Amino acid sequence: MDLFLSSLEILARWDVFAALVVGSVGGVIVGAMPGVGAAVAIAILLPATFSLEPIVGLTALLGIYGSSMFGGAIPAILINTPGTPVNALTTYDGYPMTRRGEARRALSLAYGASFFGGIFAILCLILLAPVLASIAPMFGAREIFLAALLGIVLVVLTHRGQILAAGMLVCFGIFLKTVGLEGTAYTQRYTFGQTWLASGVDLIVVVLGIFALSQAFFLLTQRDTTYELPPVKGKFLQGLTEIFKYKRLATVGSGFGVICGMIPGVGEFMSQFLSYSYAQRTSKTPDLFGKGNPEGIVASEAANNSVPPAAMIPLLALGIPGEELTAMMLSVFYVHNVIPGPQLFRDQMDFVLALYIALFVLNVLVILFLMTSTNILMQVMRIPSRFLGMMILTFSLIGVYSLRNSLTDCAIAAGFGVFGFILKRLDLPTSPVILGIVLGGLMETKLRTAMTRVNSPLDFIDRPIAFILFAMIILAIGLHITTHLRNRAKDKAHA
Protein backbone atom coordinates (compact mmCIF):
# COMPACT_ATOMS: atom_id res chain seq x y z
CA MET A 1 0.00 0.00 0.00
CA ASP A 2 2.87 2.39 0.80
CA LEU A 3 4.26 1.75 -2.65
CA PHE A 4 0.91 2.53 -4.25
CA LEU A 5 0.49 5.75 -2.26
CA SER A 6 4.04 6.79 -3.14
CA SER A 7 3.22 6.28 -6.83
CA LEU A 8 0.06 8.38 -6.54
CA GLU A 9 2.10 11.12 -4.89
CA ILE A 10 4.38 11.23 -7.92
CA LEU A 11 1.43 11.52 -10.30
CA ALA A 12 -0.26 14.18 -8.19
CA ARG A 13 2.49 16.67 -9.01
CA TRP A 14 1.08 19.43 -11.24
CA ASP A 15 3.85 19.17 -13.85
CA VAL A 16 3.40 15.39 -14.20
CA PHE A 17 -0.37 15.67 -14.50
CA ALA A 18 -0.08 18.56 -16.98
CA ALA A 19 2.30 16.49 -19.12
CA LEU A 20 -0.19 13.62 -19.00
CA VAL A 21 -3.09 15.81 -20.15
CA VAL A 22 -1.09 17.46 -22.94
CA GLY A 23 0.31 14.12 -24.10
CA SER A 24 -3.09 12.38 -24.02
CA VAL A 25 -4.99 15.07 -25.90
CA GLY A 26 -2.08 15.71 -28.27
CA GLY A 27 -1.78 11.99 -29.01
CA VAL A 28 -5.45 11.76 -30.01
CA ILE A 29 -5.10 14.78 -32.32
CA VAL A 30 -1.91 13.43 -33.88
CA GLY A 31 -3.49 10.01 -34.33
CA ALA A 32 -6.47 11.54 -36.14
CA MET A 33 -4.16 13.16 -38.72
CA PRO A 34 -3.49 10.68 -41.54
CA GLY A 35 0.20 10.75 -42.41
CA VAL A 36 1.54 11.95 -39.06
CA GLY A 37 1.24 9.27 -36.39
CA ALA A 38 2.75 8.76 -32.96
CA ALA A 39 6.27 7.93 -34.19
CA VAL A 40 6.64 11.30 -35.91
CA ALA A 41 5.16 13.21 -32.96
CA ILE A 42 7.38 11.47 -30.42
CA ALA A 43 10.46 11.99 -32.61
CA ILE A 44 9.77 15.74 -32.81
CA LEU A 45 9.07 16.04 -29.07
CA LEU A 46 12.09 14.02 -27.93
CA PRO A 47 14.56 16.95 -27.79
CA ALA A 48 12.08 19.03 -25.76
CA THR A 49 11.63 16.26 -23.16
CA PHE A 50 15.35 16.14 -22.41
CA SER A 51 15.07 19.34 -20.40
CA LEU A 52 12.31 17.84 -18.25
CA GLU A 53 12.49 15.38 -15.38
CA PRO A 54 12.32 11.72 -16.50
CA ILE A 55 8.84 11.15 -15.06
CA VAL A 56 7.50 14.33 -16.73
CA GLY A 57 9.05 13.64 -20.11
CA LEU A 58 8.09 9.97 -20.09
CA THR A 59 4.53 10.75 -19.03
CA ALA A 60 4.09 13.13 -21.97
CA LEU A 61 5.49 10.59 -24.42
CA LEU A 62 3.41 7.81 -22.87
CA GLY A 63 0.34 9.98 -23.35
CA ILE A 64 1.05 10.28 -27.07
CA TYR A 65 1.94 6.60 -27.41
CA GLY A 66 -1.12 5.34 -25.55
CA SER A 67 -3.71 7.70 -27.03
CA SER A 68 -2.69 7.93 -30.68
CA MET A 69 -4.47 4.67 -31.50
CA PHE A 70 -7.74 6.08 -30.13
CA GLY A 71 -7.44 8.96 -32.58
CA GLY A 72 -6.21 6.74 -35.40
CA ALA A 73 -9.56 4.94 -35.45
CA ILE A 74 -11.41 8.13 -36.46
CA PRO A 75 -10.06 8.51 -40.04
CA ALA A 76 -9.98 4.72 -40.35
CA ILE A 77 -13.74 4.60 -39.79
CA LEU A 78 -14.82 7.84 -41.45
CA ILE A 79 -12.63 8.09 -44.57
CA ASN A 80 -11.16 4.57 -44.89
CA THR A 81 -7.64 5.85 -44.12
CA PRO A 82 -6.01 4.69 -40.87
CA GLY A 83 -4.60 7.52 -38.78
CA THR A 84 -1.80 5.23 -37.58
CA PRO A 85 -0.66 2.06 -39.35
CA VAL A 86 -1.98 -0.16 -36.54
CA ASN A 87 -5.55 1.00 -37.20
CA ALA A 88 -5.50 -0.56 -40.67
CA LEU A 89 -7.72 -3.53 -39.72
CA THR A 90 -10.31 -1.12 -38.30
CA THR A 91 -11.00 0.14 -41.82
CA TYR A 92 -12.24 -3.32 -42.87
CA ASP A 93 -15.44 -3.06 -40.87
CA GLY A 94 -15.47 0.56 -39.69
CA TYR A 95 -15.74 2.20 -43.12
CA PRO A 96 -18.54 -0.10 -44.38
CA MET A 97 -20.51 0.81 -41.24
CA THR A 98 -19.98 4.50 -42.03
CA ARG A 99 -21.21 3.98 -45.59
CA ARG A 100 -24.46 2.54 -44.31
CA GLY A 101 -24.97 5.46 -41.91
CA GLU A 102 -23.60 3.95 -38.69
CA ALA A 103 -20.53 6.15 -38.23
CA ARG A 104 -21.34 7.10 -34.64
CA ARG A 105 -21.94 3.49 -33.63
CA ALA A 106 -18.66 2.40 -35.26
CA LEU A 107 -16.69 5.19 -33.56
CA SER A 108 -18.18 4.53 -30.14
CA LEU A 109 -17.46 0.80 -30.50
CA ALA A 110 -13.84 1.62 -31.39
CA TYR A 111 -13.55 3.97 -28.40
CA GLY A 112 -15.11 1.40 -26.06
CA ALA A 113 -12.90 -1.45 -27.30
CA SER A 114 -9.74 0.68 -27.06
CA PHE A 115 -10.64 1.74 -23.53
CA PHE A 116 -11.39 -1.86 -22.53
CA GLY A 117 -8.08 -3.07 -23.99
CA GLY A 118 -6.07 -0.33 -22.31
CA ILE A 119 -7.56 -0.88 -18.84
CA PHE A 120 -7.30 -4.68 -19.17
CA ALA A 121 -3.59 -4.46 -20.03
CA ILE A 122 -2.82 -2.03 -17.21
CA LEU A 123 -4.53 -4.25 -14.62
CA CYS A 124 -2.52 -7.22 -15.89
CA LEU A 125 0.70 -5.27 -15.57
CA ILE A 126 -0.03 -3.96 -12.09
CA LEU A 127 -0.69 -7.56 -10.99
CA LEU A 128 2.49 -8.75 -12.72
CA ALA A 129 4.70 -5.99 -11.36
CA PRO A 130 5.49 -7.71 -8.01
CA VAL A 131 6.37 -10.91 -9.88
CA LEU A 132 8.74 -8.99 -12.12
CA ALA A 133 10.29 -7.29 -9.12
CA SER A 134 10.92 -10.69 -7.49
CA ILE A 135 12.66 -12.23 -10.52
CA ALA A 136 14.51 -9.06 -11.56
CA PRO A 137 17.65 -9.90 -9.48
CA MET A 138 18.00 -13.13 -11.48
CA PHE A 139 18.88 -11.15 -14.61
CA GLY A 140 22.59 -10.59 -15.04
CA ALA A 141 24.70 -9.43 -17.99
CA ARG A 142 24.41 -12.67 -19.95
CA GLU A 143 20.61 -12.86 -19.48
CA ILE A 144 20.13 -9.30 -20.69
CA PHE A 145 22.43 -9.93 -23.64
CA LEU A 146 20.42 -13.03 -24.60
CA ALA A 147 17.12 -11.16 -24.11
CA ALA A 148 18.36 -8.38 -26.41
CA LEU A 149 19.49 -10.99 -28.93
CA LEU A 150 16.04 -12.60 -28.72
CA GLY A 151 14.53 -9.18 -29.41
CA ILE A 152 16.75 -8.77 -32.50
CA VAL A 153 15.79 -12.23 -33.78
CA LEU A 154 12.05 -11.60 -33.26
CA VAL A 155 12.20 -8.16 -34.89
CA VAL A 156 13.75 -9.71 -37.98
CA LEU A 157 11.48 -12.77 -38.10
CA THR A 158 8.28 -10.75 -37.74
CA HIS A 159 9.02 -8.94 -41.04
CA ARG A 160 7.74 -11.81 -43.15
CA GLY A 161 8.63 -11.46 -46.79
CA GLN A 162 11.28 -8.86 -45.89
CA ILE A 163 13.46 -10.88 -43.54
CA LEU A 164 16.67 -10.34 -45.50
CA ALA A 165 16.07 -6.59 -45.70
CA ALA A 166 15.11 -6.37 -42.01
CA GLY A 167 18.24 -8.33 -41.06
CA MET A 168 20.46 -6.04 -43.11
CA LEU A 169 18.82 -2.93 -41.62
CA VAL A 170 19.29 -4.26 -38.07
CA CYS A 171 22.96 -4.94 -38.83
CA PHE A 172 23.26 -1.42 -40.24
CA GLY A 173 21.85 -0.05 -36.99
CA ILE A 174 24.30 -2.15 -34.94
CA PHE A 175 27.14 -0.86 -37.12
CA LEU A 176 26.07 2.76 -36.58
CA LYS A 177 26.33 2.23 -32.82
CA THR A 178 29.96 1.15 -33.16
CA VAL A 179 30.99 4.43 -34.82
CA GLY A 180 32.97 6.82 -32.59
CA LEU A 181 35.00 6.52 -29.41
CA GLU A 182 34.93 3.02 -27.97
CA GLY A 183 34.26 3.03 -24.23
CA THR A 184 36.75 0.47 -22.89
CA ALA A 185 40.10 1.02 -24.62
CA TYR A 186 39.11 4.52 -25.85
CA THR A 187 40.02 3.84 -29.45
CA GLN A 188 38.38 5.45 -32.47
CA ARG A 189 36.16 3.20 -34.58
CA TYR A 190 35.14 4.01 -38.17
CA THR A 191 35.76 7.74 -37.75
CA PHE A 192 38.32 7.99 -40.60
CA GLY A 193 39.96 10.88 -38.78
CA GLN A 194 36.80 13.01 -38.90
CA THR A 195 36.30 14.88 -35.62
CA TRP A 196 32.52 15.18 -36.11
CA LEU A 197 32.29 11.39 -35.96
CA ALA A 198 34.33 11.05 -32.75
CA SER A 199 31.29 11.22 -30.50
CA GLY A 200 29.40 8.71 -32.64
CA VAL A 201 26.06 8.93 -34.39
CA ASP A 202 23.46 10.39 -32.04
CA LEU A 203 20.35 8.23 -31.67
CA ILE A 204 18.00 11.23 -31.55
CA VAL A 205 19.44 12.68 -34.75
CA VAL A 206 18.87 9.35 -36.48
CA VAL A 207 15.34 9.04 -35.04
CA LEU A 208 14.36 12.52 -36.18
CA GLY A 209 15.83 11.89 -39.60
CA ILE A 210 14.37 8.45 -40.26
CA PHE A 211 10.91 9.05 -38.77
CA ALA A 212 10.14 12.76 -38.83
CA LEU A 213 12.11 14.19 -41.77
CA SER A 214 11.44 11.20 -44.02
CA GLN A 215 7.70 11.57 -43.32
CA ALA A 216 7.95 15.31 -44.04
CA PHE A 217 9.60 14.56 -47.40
CA PHE A 218 6.92 11.96 -48.08
CA LEU A 219 4.05 14.37 -47.34
CA LEU A 220 5.65 17.19 -49.33
CA THR A 221 5.81 15.00 -52.42
CA GLN A 222 2.14 13.98 -52.12
CA ARG A 223 -0.85 15.78 -53.59
CA ASP A 224 -3.21 17.38 -51.11
CA THR A 225 -6.34 15.31 -50.60
CA THR A 226 -9.74 16.74 -49.75
CA TYR A 227 -11.87 14.43 -47.65
CA GLU A 228 -15.66 14.51 -47.52
CA LEU A 229 -16.51 13.91 -43.88
CA PRO A 230 -19.77 12.05 -43.16
CA PRO A 231 -22.15 13.45 -40.53
CA VAL A 232 -21.67 12.03 -37.02
CA LYS A 233 -24.66 12.80 -34.81
CA GLY A 234 -25.86 11.53 -31.46
CA LYS A 235 -24.34 10.74 -28.08
CA PHE A 236 -21.40 8.40 -27.71
CA LEU A 237 -22.26 7.10 -24.23
CA GLN A 238 -25.00 4.85 -25.55
CA GLY A 239 -22.65 3.27 -28.05
CA LEU A 240 -19.92 2.78 -25.46
CA THR A 241 -22.13 0.47 -23.42
CA GLU A 242 -22.51 -1.77 -26.48
CA ILE A 243 -18.98 -3.05 -25.89
CA PHE A 244 -20.33 -5.30 -23.13
CA LYS A 245 -22.23 -7.28 -25.76
CA TYR A 246 -18.82 -8.30 -27.10
CA LYS A 247 -16.99 -8.76 -23.80
CA ARG A 248 -15.60 -12.19 -24.82
CA LEU A 249 -14.00 -10.77 -27.98
CA ALA A 250 -12.72 -7.71 -26.12
CA THR A 251 -11.16 -9.86 -23.40
CA VAL A 252 -9.51 -12.32 -25.78
CA GLY A 253 -8.30 -9.48 -28.02
CA SER A 254 -6.85 -7.64 -25.04
CA GLY A 255 -5.15 -10.86 -23.93
CA PHE A 256 -3.50 -11.19 -27.35
CA GLY A 257 -2.39 -7.56 -27.04
CA VAL A 258 -0.81 -8.12 -23.61
CA ILE A 259 1.07 -11.23 -24.72
CA CYS A 260 2.26 -9.71 -28.00
CA GLY A 261 3.21 -6.45 -26.29
CA MET A 262 5.39 -8.26 -23.74
CA ILE A 263 7.36 -10.08 -26.46
CA PRO A 264 9.95 -7.77 -28.07
CA GLY A 265 9.49 -7.31 -31.79
CA VAL A 266 5.92 -8.62 -32.04
CA GLY A 267 3.66 -5.68 -31.14
CA GLU A 268 0.37 -4.29 -32.43
CA PHE A 269 0.24 -5.81 -35.90
CA MET A 270 0.52 -9.40 -34.76
CA SER A 271 -1.87 -8.90 -31.84
CA GLN A 272 -4.68 -7.42 -33.92
CA PHE A 273 -4.19 -9.99 -36.66
CA LEU A 274 -4.52 -12.82 -34.11
CA SER A 275 -7.50 -11.12 -32.46
CA TYR A 276 -9.28 -10.45 -35.76
CA SER A 277 -8.67 -14.02 -36.95
CA TYR A 278 -10.01 -15.41 -33.66
CA ALA A 279 -13.10 -13.19 -33.88
CA GLN A 280 -13.83 -14.27 -37.44
CA ARG A 281 -13.26 -17.95 -36.66
CA THR A 282 -15.58 -17.96 -33.64
CA SER A 283 -18.25 -15.60 -35.02
CA LYS A 284 -21.77 -16.75 -35.87
CA THR A 285 -21.60 -14.43 -38.90
CA PRO A 286 -18.05 -14.83 -40.30
CA ASP A 287 -19.23 -13.84 -43.79
CA LEU A 288 -19.96 -10.30 -42.57
CA PHE A 289 -16.32 -9.61 -41.64
CA GLY A 290 -14.96 -6.94 -43.92
CA LYS A 291 -18.50 -5.75 -44.68
CA GLY A 292 -19.23 -3.81 -41.51
CA ASN A 293 -19.27 -6.37 -38.70
CA PRO A 294 -19.01 -4.66 -35.27
CA GLU A 295 -17.08 -7.69 -33.98
CA GLY A 296 -14.21 -6.82 -36.32
CA ILE A 297 -13.86 -3.32 -34.87
CA VAL A 298 -13.92 -4.63 -31.29
CA ALA A 299 -11.34 -7.32 -32.03
CA SER A 300 -8.81 -5.04 -33.72
CA GLU A 301 -9.15 -2.01 -31.43
CA ALA A 302 -9.08 -3.97 -28.15
CA ALA A 303 -5.93 -5.77 -29.29
CA ASN A 304 -3.92 -2.80 -30.58
CA ASN A 305 -4.64 -0.54 -27.61
CA SER A 306 -3.61 -3.15 -25.04
CA VAL A 307 -0.11 -3.35 -26.52
CA PRO A 308 1.39 0.00 -25.30
CA PRO A 309 1.11 -0.85 -21.56
CA ALA A 310 2.44 -4.36 -22.16
CA ALA A 311 5.31 -3.05 -24.30
CA MET A 312 6.55 -1.16 -21.25
CA ILE A 313 7.39 -4.48 -19.57
CA PRO A 314 10.49 -5.46 -21.60
CA LEU A 315 11.46 -1.78 -21.74
CA LEU A 316 11.35 -1.21 -17.99
CA ALA A 317 12.35 -4.68 -16.79
CA LEU A 318 15.19 -5.39 -19.22
CA GLY A 319 15.85 -2.13 -21.03
CA ILE A 320 14.79 -3.79 -24.29
CA PRO A 321 12.42 -1.85 -26.58
CA GLY A 322 10.00 -3.91 -28.63
CA GLU A 323 9.56 -1.40 -31.43
CA GLU A 324 10.50 2.11 -32.53
CA LEU A 325 8.24 4.03 -30.13
CA THR A 326 9.59 2.37 -27.00
CA ALA A 327 13.10 2.70 -28.45
CA MET A 328 12.59 6.45 -28.54
CA MET A 329 11.34 6.49 -24.96
CA LEU A 330 14.39 4.49 -23.91
CA SER A 331 16.55 7.39 -25.03
CA VAL A 332 14.79 9.62 -22.47
CA PHE A 333 15.88 7.20 -19.72
CA TYR A 334 19.48 7.27 -20.94
CA VAL A 335 19.63 11.05 -21.23
CA HIS A 336 18.60 11.35 -17.57
CA ASN A 337 20.93 8.55 -16.50
CA VAL A 338 17.99 6.40 -15.39
CA ILE A 339 18.91 2.88 -16.46
CA PRO A 340 15.93 0.59 -17.15
CA GLY A 341 16.45 -2.98 -16.06
CA PRO A 342 16.20 -5.23 -13.04
CA GLN A 343 17.61 -2.57 -10.72
CA LEU A 344 14.76 -0.21 -11.66
CA PHE A 345 12.16 -2.71 -10.44
CA ARG A 346 14.24 -3.44 -7.36
CA ASP A 347 15.06 0.14 -6.34
CA GLN A 348 12.38 2.40 -7.91
CA MET A 349 9.21 0.35 -7.94
CA ASP A 350 7.16 3.46 -7.09
CA PHE A 351 8.44 5.08 -10.32
CA VAL A 352 7.38 2.03 -12.34
CA LEU A 353 3.95 1.92 -10.71
CA ALA A 354 3.51 5.64 -11.34
CA LEU A 355 3.99 5.02 -15.06
CA TYR A 356 1.39 2.24 -15.02
CA ILE A 357 -1.13 4.40 -13.17
CA ALA A 358 -0.40 7.23 -15.62
CA LEU A 359 -1.47 4.89 -18.42
CA PHE A 360 -4.70 4.20 -16.54
CA VAL A 361 -5.43 7.91 -16.09
CA LEU A 362 -4.66 8.72 -19.71
CA ASN A 363 -7.22 6.15 -20.89
CA VAL A 364 -9.88 7.87 -18.77
CA LEU A 365 -8.84 11.33 -20.00
CA VAL A 366 -8.88 10.23 -23.62
CA ILE A 367 -12.32 8.63 -23.48
CA LEU A 368 -13.76 11.77 -21.86
CA PHE A 369 -12.09 13.94 -24.49
CA LEU A 370 -13.39 11.83 -27.36
CA MET A 371 -16.95 11.74 -26.04
CA THR A 372 -17.13 15.52 -26.00
CA SER A 373 -14.89 16.57 -28.89
CA THR A 374 -15.14 14.05 -31.72
CA ASN A 375 -16.96 16.40 -34.11
CA ILE A 376 -14.37 19.13 -33.58
CA LEU A 377 -11.53 16.62 -33.79
CA MET A 378 -12.73 15.43 -37.19
CA GLN A 379 -11.73 18.78 -38.68
CA VAL A 380 -7.99 17.99 -38.33
CA MET A 381 -8.44 15.59 -41.26
CA ARG A 382 -9.00 18.62 -43.47
CA ILE A 383 -5.45 19.95 -42.90
CA PRO A 384 -3.55 19.75 -46.24
CA SER A 385 -0.82 17.11 -46.22
CA ARG A 386 1.81 19.47 -47.69
CA PHE A 387 1.16 21.94 -44.89
CA LEU A 388 1.64 19.12 -42.38
CA GLY A 389 4.84 18.12 -44.16
CA MET A 390 6.22 21.67 -43.93
CA MET A 391 5.32 21.87 -40.23
CA ILE A 392 7.02 18.53 -39.50
CA LEU A 393 10.10 19.61 -41.47
CA THR A 394 10.37 22.91 -39.59
CA PHE A 395 9.88 21.50 -36.08
CA SER A 396 12.19 18.56 -36.77
CA LEU A 397 15.08 20.76 -37.88
CA ILE A 398 14.52 23.07 -34.89
CA GLY A 399 14.59 20.02 -32.63
CA VAL A 400 17.79 18.65 -34.15
CA TYR A 401 19.57 22.01 -33.97
CA SER A 402 18.50 22.56 -30.36
CA LEU A 403 20.24 19.36 -29.25
CA ARG A 404 23.79 20.73 -29.58
CA ASN A 405 23.37 23.91 -31.66
CA SER A 406 25.04 22.02 -34.48
CA LEU A 407 24.41 22.41 -38.20
CA THR A 408 26.29 19.15 -38.67
CA ASP A 409 23.55 17.35 -36.77
CA CYS A 410 20.98 18.94 -39.12
CA ALA A 411 22.93 17.71 -42.14
CA ILE A 412 23.19 14.16 -40.67
CA ALA A 413 19.47 14.15 -39.84
CA ALA A 414 18.66 15.30 -43.38
CA GLY A 415 20.81 12.46 -44.72
CA PHE A 416 18.93 9.92 -42.63
CA GLY A 417 15.68 11.60 -43.68
CA VAL A 418 16.50 10.89 -47.32
CA PHE A 419 17.49 7.35 -46.35
CA GLY A 420 14.15 6.84 -44.55
CA PHE A 421 12.28 8.37 -47.50
CA ILE A 422 13.92 5.84 -49.84
CA LEU A 423 12.99 3.01 -47.48
CA LYS A 424 9.35 4.19 -47.47
CA ARG A 425 9.32 4.39 -51.26
CA LEU A 426 10.68 0.85 -51.48
CA ASP A 427 8.14 -0.27 -48.84
CA LEU A 428 10.93 -1.42 -46.52
CA PRO A 429 10.71 -1.18 -42.71
CA THR A 430 12.52 1.62 -40.88
CA SER A 431 12.20 0.38 -37.30
CA PRO A 432 14.98 -2.28 -37.55
CA VAL A 433 17.59 0.47 -37.93
CA ILE A 434 16.55 2.14 -34.66
CA LEU A 435 16.26 -1.14 -32.79
CA GLY A 436 19.69 -2.13 -34.11
CA ILE A 437 21.22 1.05 -32.70
CA VAL A 438 19.54 0.67 -29.30
CA LEU A 439 19.94 -3.07 -28.85
CA GLY A 440 23.38 -3.16 -30.46
CA GLY A 441 24.85 -0.85 -27.86
CA LEU A 442 23.20 -2.79 -25.05
CA MET A 443 24.42 -6.12 -26.40
CA GLU A 444 28.02 -4.93 -26.74
CA THR A 445 28.10 -3.63 -23.16
CA LYS A 446 26.54 -6.75 -21.65
CA LEU A 447 28.62 -9.11 -23.76
CA ARG A 448 31.85 -7.48 -22.59
CA THR A 449 30.72 -7.77 -18.96
CA ALA A 450 29.55 -11.37 -19.33
CA MET A 451 32.69 -12.58 -21.09
CA THR A 452 34.83 -11.74 -18.06
CA ARG A 453 32.90 -14.36 -16.06
CA VAL A 454 32.71 -17.29 -18.48
CA ASN A 455 35.40 -19.74 -19.52
CA SER A 456 33.55 -21.57 -22.29
CA PRO A 457 30.50 -20.94 -24.51
CA LEU A 458 28.45 -23.38 -22.42
CA ASP A 459 29.07 -21.25 -19.31
CA PHE A 460 27.02 -18.56 -21.03
CA ILE A 461 23.81 -20.57 -20.72
CA ASP A 462 24.42 -22.52 -17.50
CA ARG A 463 21.88 -20.46 -15.50
CA PRO A 464 18.12 -21.17 -15.73
CA ILE A 465 16.93 -17.89 -17.29
CA ALA A 466 19.90 -17.72 -19.64
CA PHE A 467 19.15 -21.26 -20.81
CA ILE A 468 15.43 -20.48 -21.29
CA LEU A 469 16.25 -17.38 -23.35
CA PHE A 470 18.75 -19.32 -25.46
CA ALA A 471 16.16 -22.06 -25.99
CA MET A 472 13.60 -19.43 -27.07
CA ILE A 473 16.05 -18.07 -29.65
CA ILE A 474 16.65 -21.55 -31.08
CA LEU A 475 12.91 -22.30 -30.98
CA ALA A 476 11.98 -19.07 -32.78
CA ILE A 477 14.51 -19.68 -35.55
CA GLY A 478 13.56 -23.36 -35.78
CA LEU A 479 9.84 -22.60 -36.03
CA HIS A 480 10.44 -20.02 -38.71
CA ILE A 481 12.57 -22.37 -40.82
CA THR A 482 10.02 -25.18 -40.41
CA THR A 483 7.13 -22.91 -41.40
CA HIS A 484 9.06 -21.56 -44.37
CA LEU A 485 9.92 -25.05 -45.65
CA ARG A 486 6.31 -26.21 -45.15
CA ASN A 487 4.91 -23.23 -47.07
CA ARG A 488 7.45 -23.77 -49.82
CA ALA A 489 6.45 -27.43 -50.12
CA LYS A 490 2.76 -26.41 -50.33
CA ASP A 491 3.53 -23.88 -53.06
CA LYS A 492 5.36 -26.53 -55.07
CA ALA A 493 2.49 -28.96 -54.61
CA HIS A 494 -0.01 -26.36 -55.89
CA ALA A 495 2.23 -25.34 -58.80
mmCIF file of C-alpha atoms in Angstrom, residues 34 63 82 93 100 165 168 175 177 185 192 205 227 249 254 280 293 295 306 314 325 329 342 351 384 444 482:
data_model
loop_
_atom_site.group_PDB
_atom_site.id
_atom_site.type_symbol
_atom_site.label_atom_id
_atom_site.label_comp_id
_atom_site.label_asym_id
_atom_site.label_seq_id
_atom_site.Cartn_x
_atom_site.Cartn_y
_atom_site.Cartn_z
ATOM 1 C CA PRO A 34 -3.490 10.684 -41.541
ATOM 2 C CA GLY A 63 0.341 9.982 -23.346
ATOM 3 C CA PRO A 82 -6.011 4.688 -40.870
ATOM 4 C CA ASP A 93 -15.440 -3.064 -40.867
ATOM 5 C CA ARG A 100 -24.459 2.539 -44.310
ATOM 6 C CA ALA A 165 16.071 -6.594 -45.699
ATOM 7 C CA MET A 168 20.463 -6.037 -43.109
ATOM 8 C CA PHE A 175 27.136 -0.858 -37.117
ATOM 9 C CA LYS A 177 26.328 2.225 -32.821
ATOM 10 C CA ALA A 185 40.102 1.018 -24.621
ATOM 11 C CA PHE A 192 38.316 7.989 -40.602
ATOM 12 C CA VAL A 205 19.436 12.678 -34.750
ATOM 13 C CA TYR A 227 -11.871 14.426 -47.652
ATOM 14 C CA LEU A 249 -14.001 -10.767 -27.978
ATOM 15 C CA SER A 254 -6.850 -7.644 -25.041
ATOM 16 C CA GLN A 280 -13.831 -14.271 -37.439
ATOM 17 C CA ASN A 293 -19.268 -6.366 -38.704
ATOM 18 C CA GLU A 295 -17.081 -7.691 -33.978
ATOM 19 C CA SER A 306 -3.613 -3.150 -25.039
ATOM 20 C CA PRO A 314 10.486 -5.462 -21.601
ATOM 21 C CA LEU A 325 8.238 4.029 -30.132
ATOM 22 C CA MET A 329 11.339 6.487 -24.959
ATOM 23 C CA PRO A 342 16.198 -5.230 -13.037
ATOM 24 C CA PHE A 351 8.445 5.084 -10.318
ATOM 25 C CA PRO A 384 -3.551 19.749 -46.236
ATOM 26 C CA GLU A 444 28.016 -4.930 -26.737
ATOM 27 C CA THR A 482 10.020 -25.178 -40.405
#
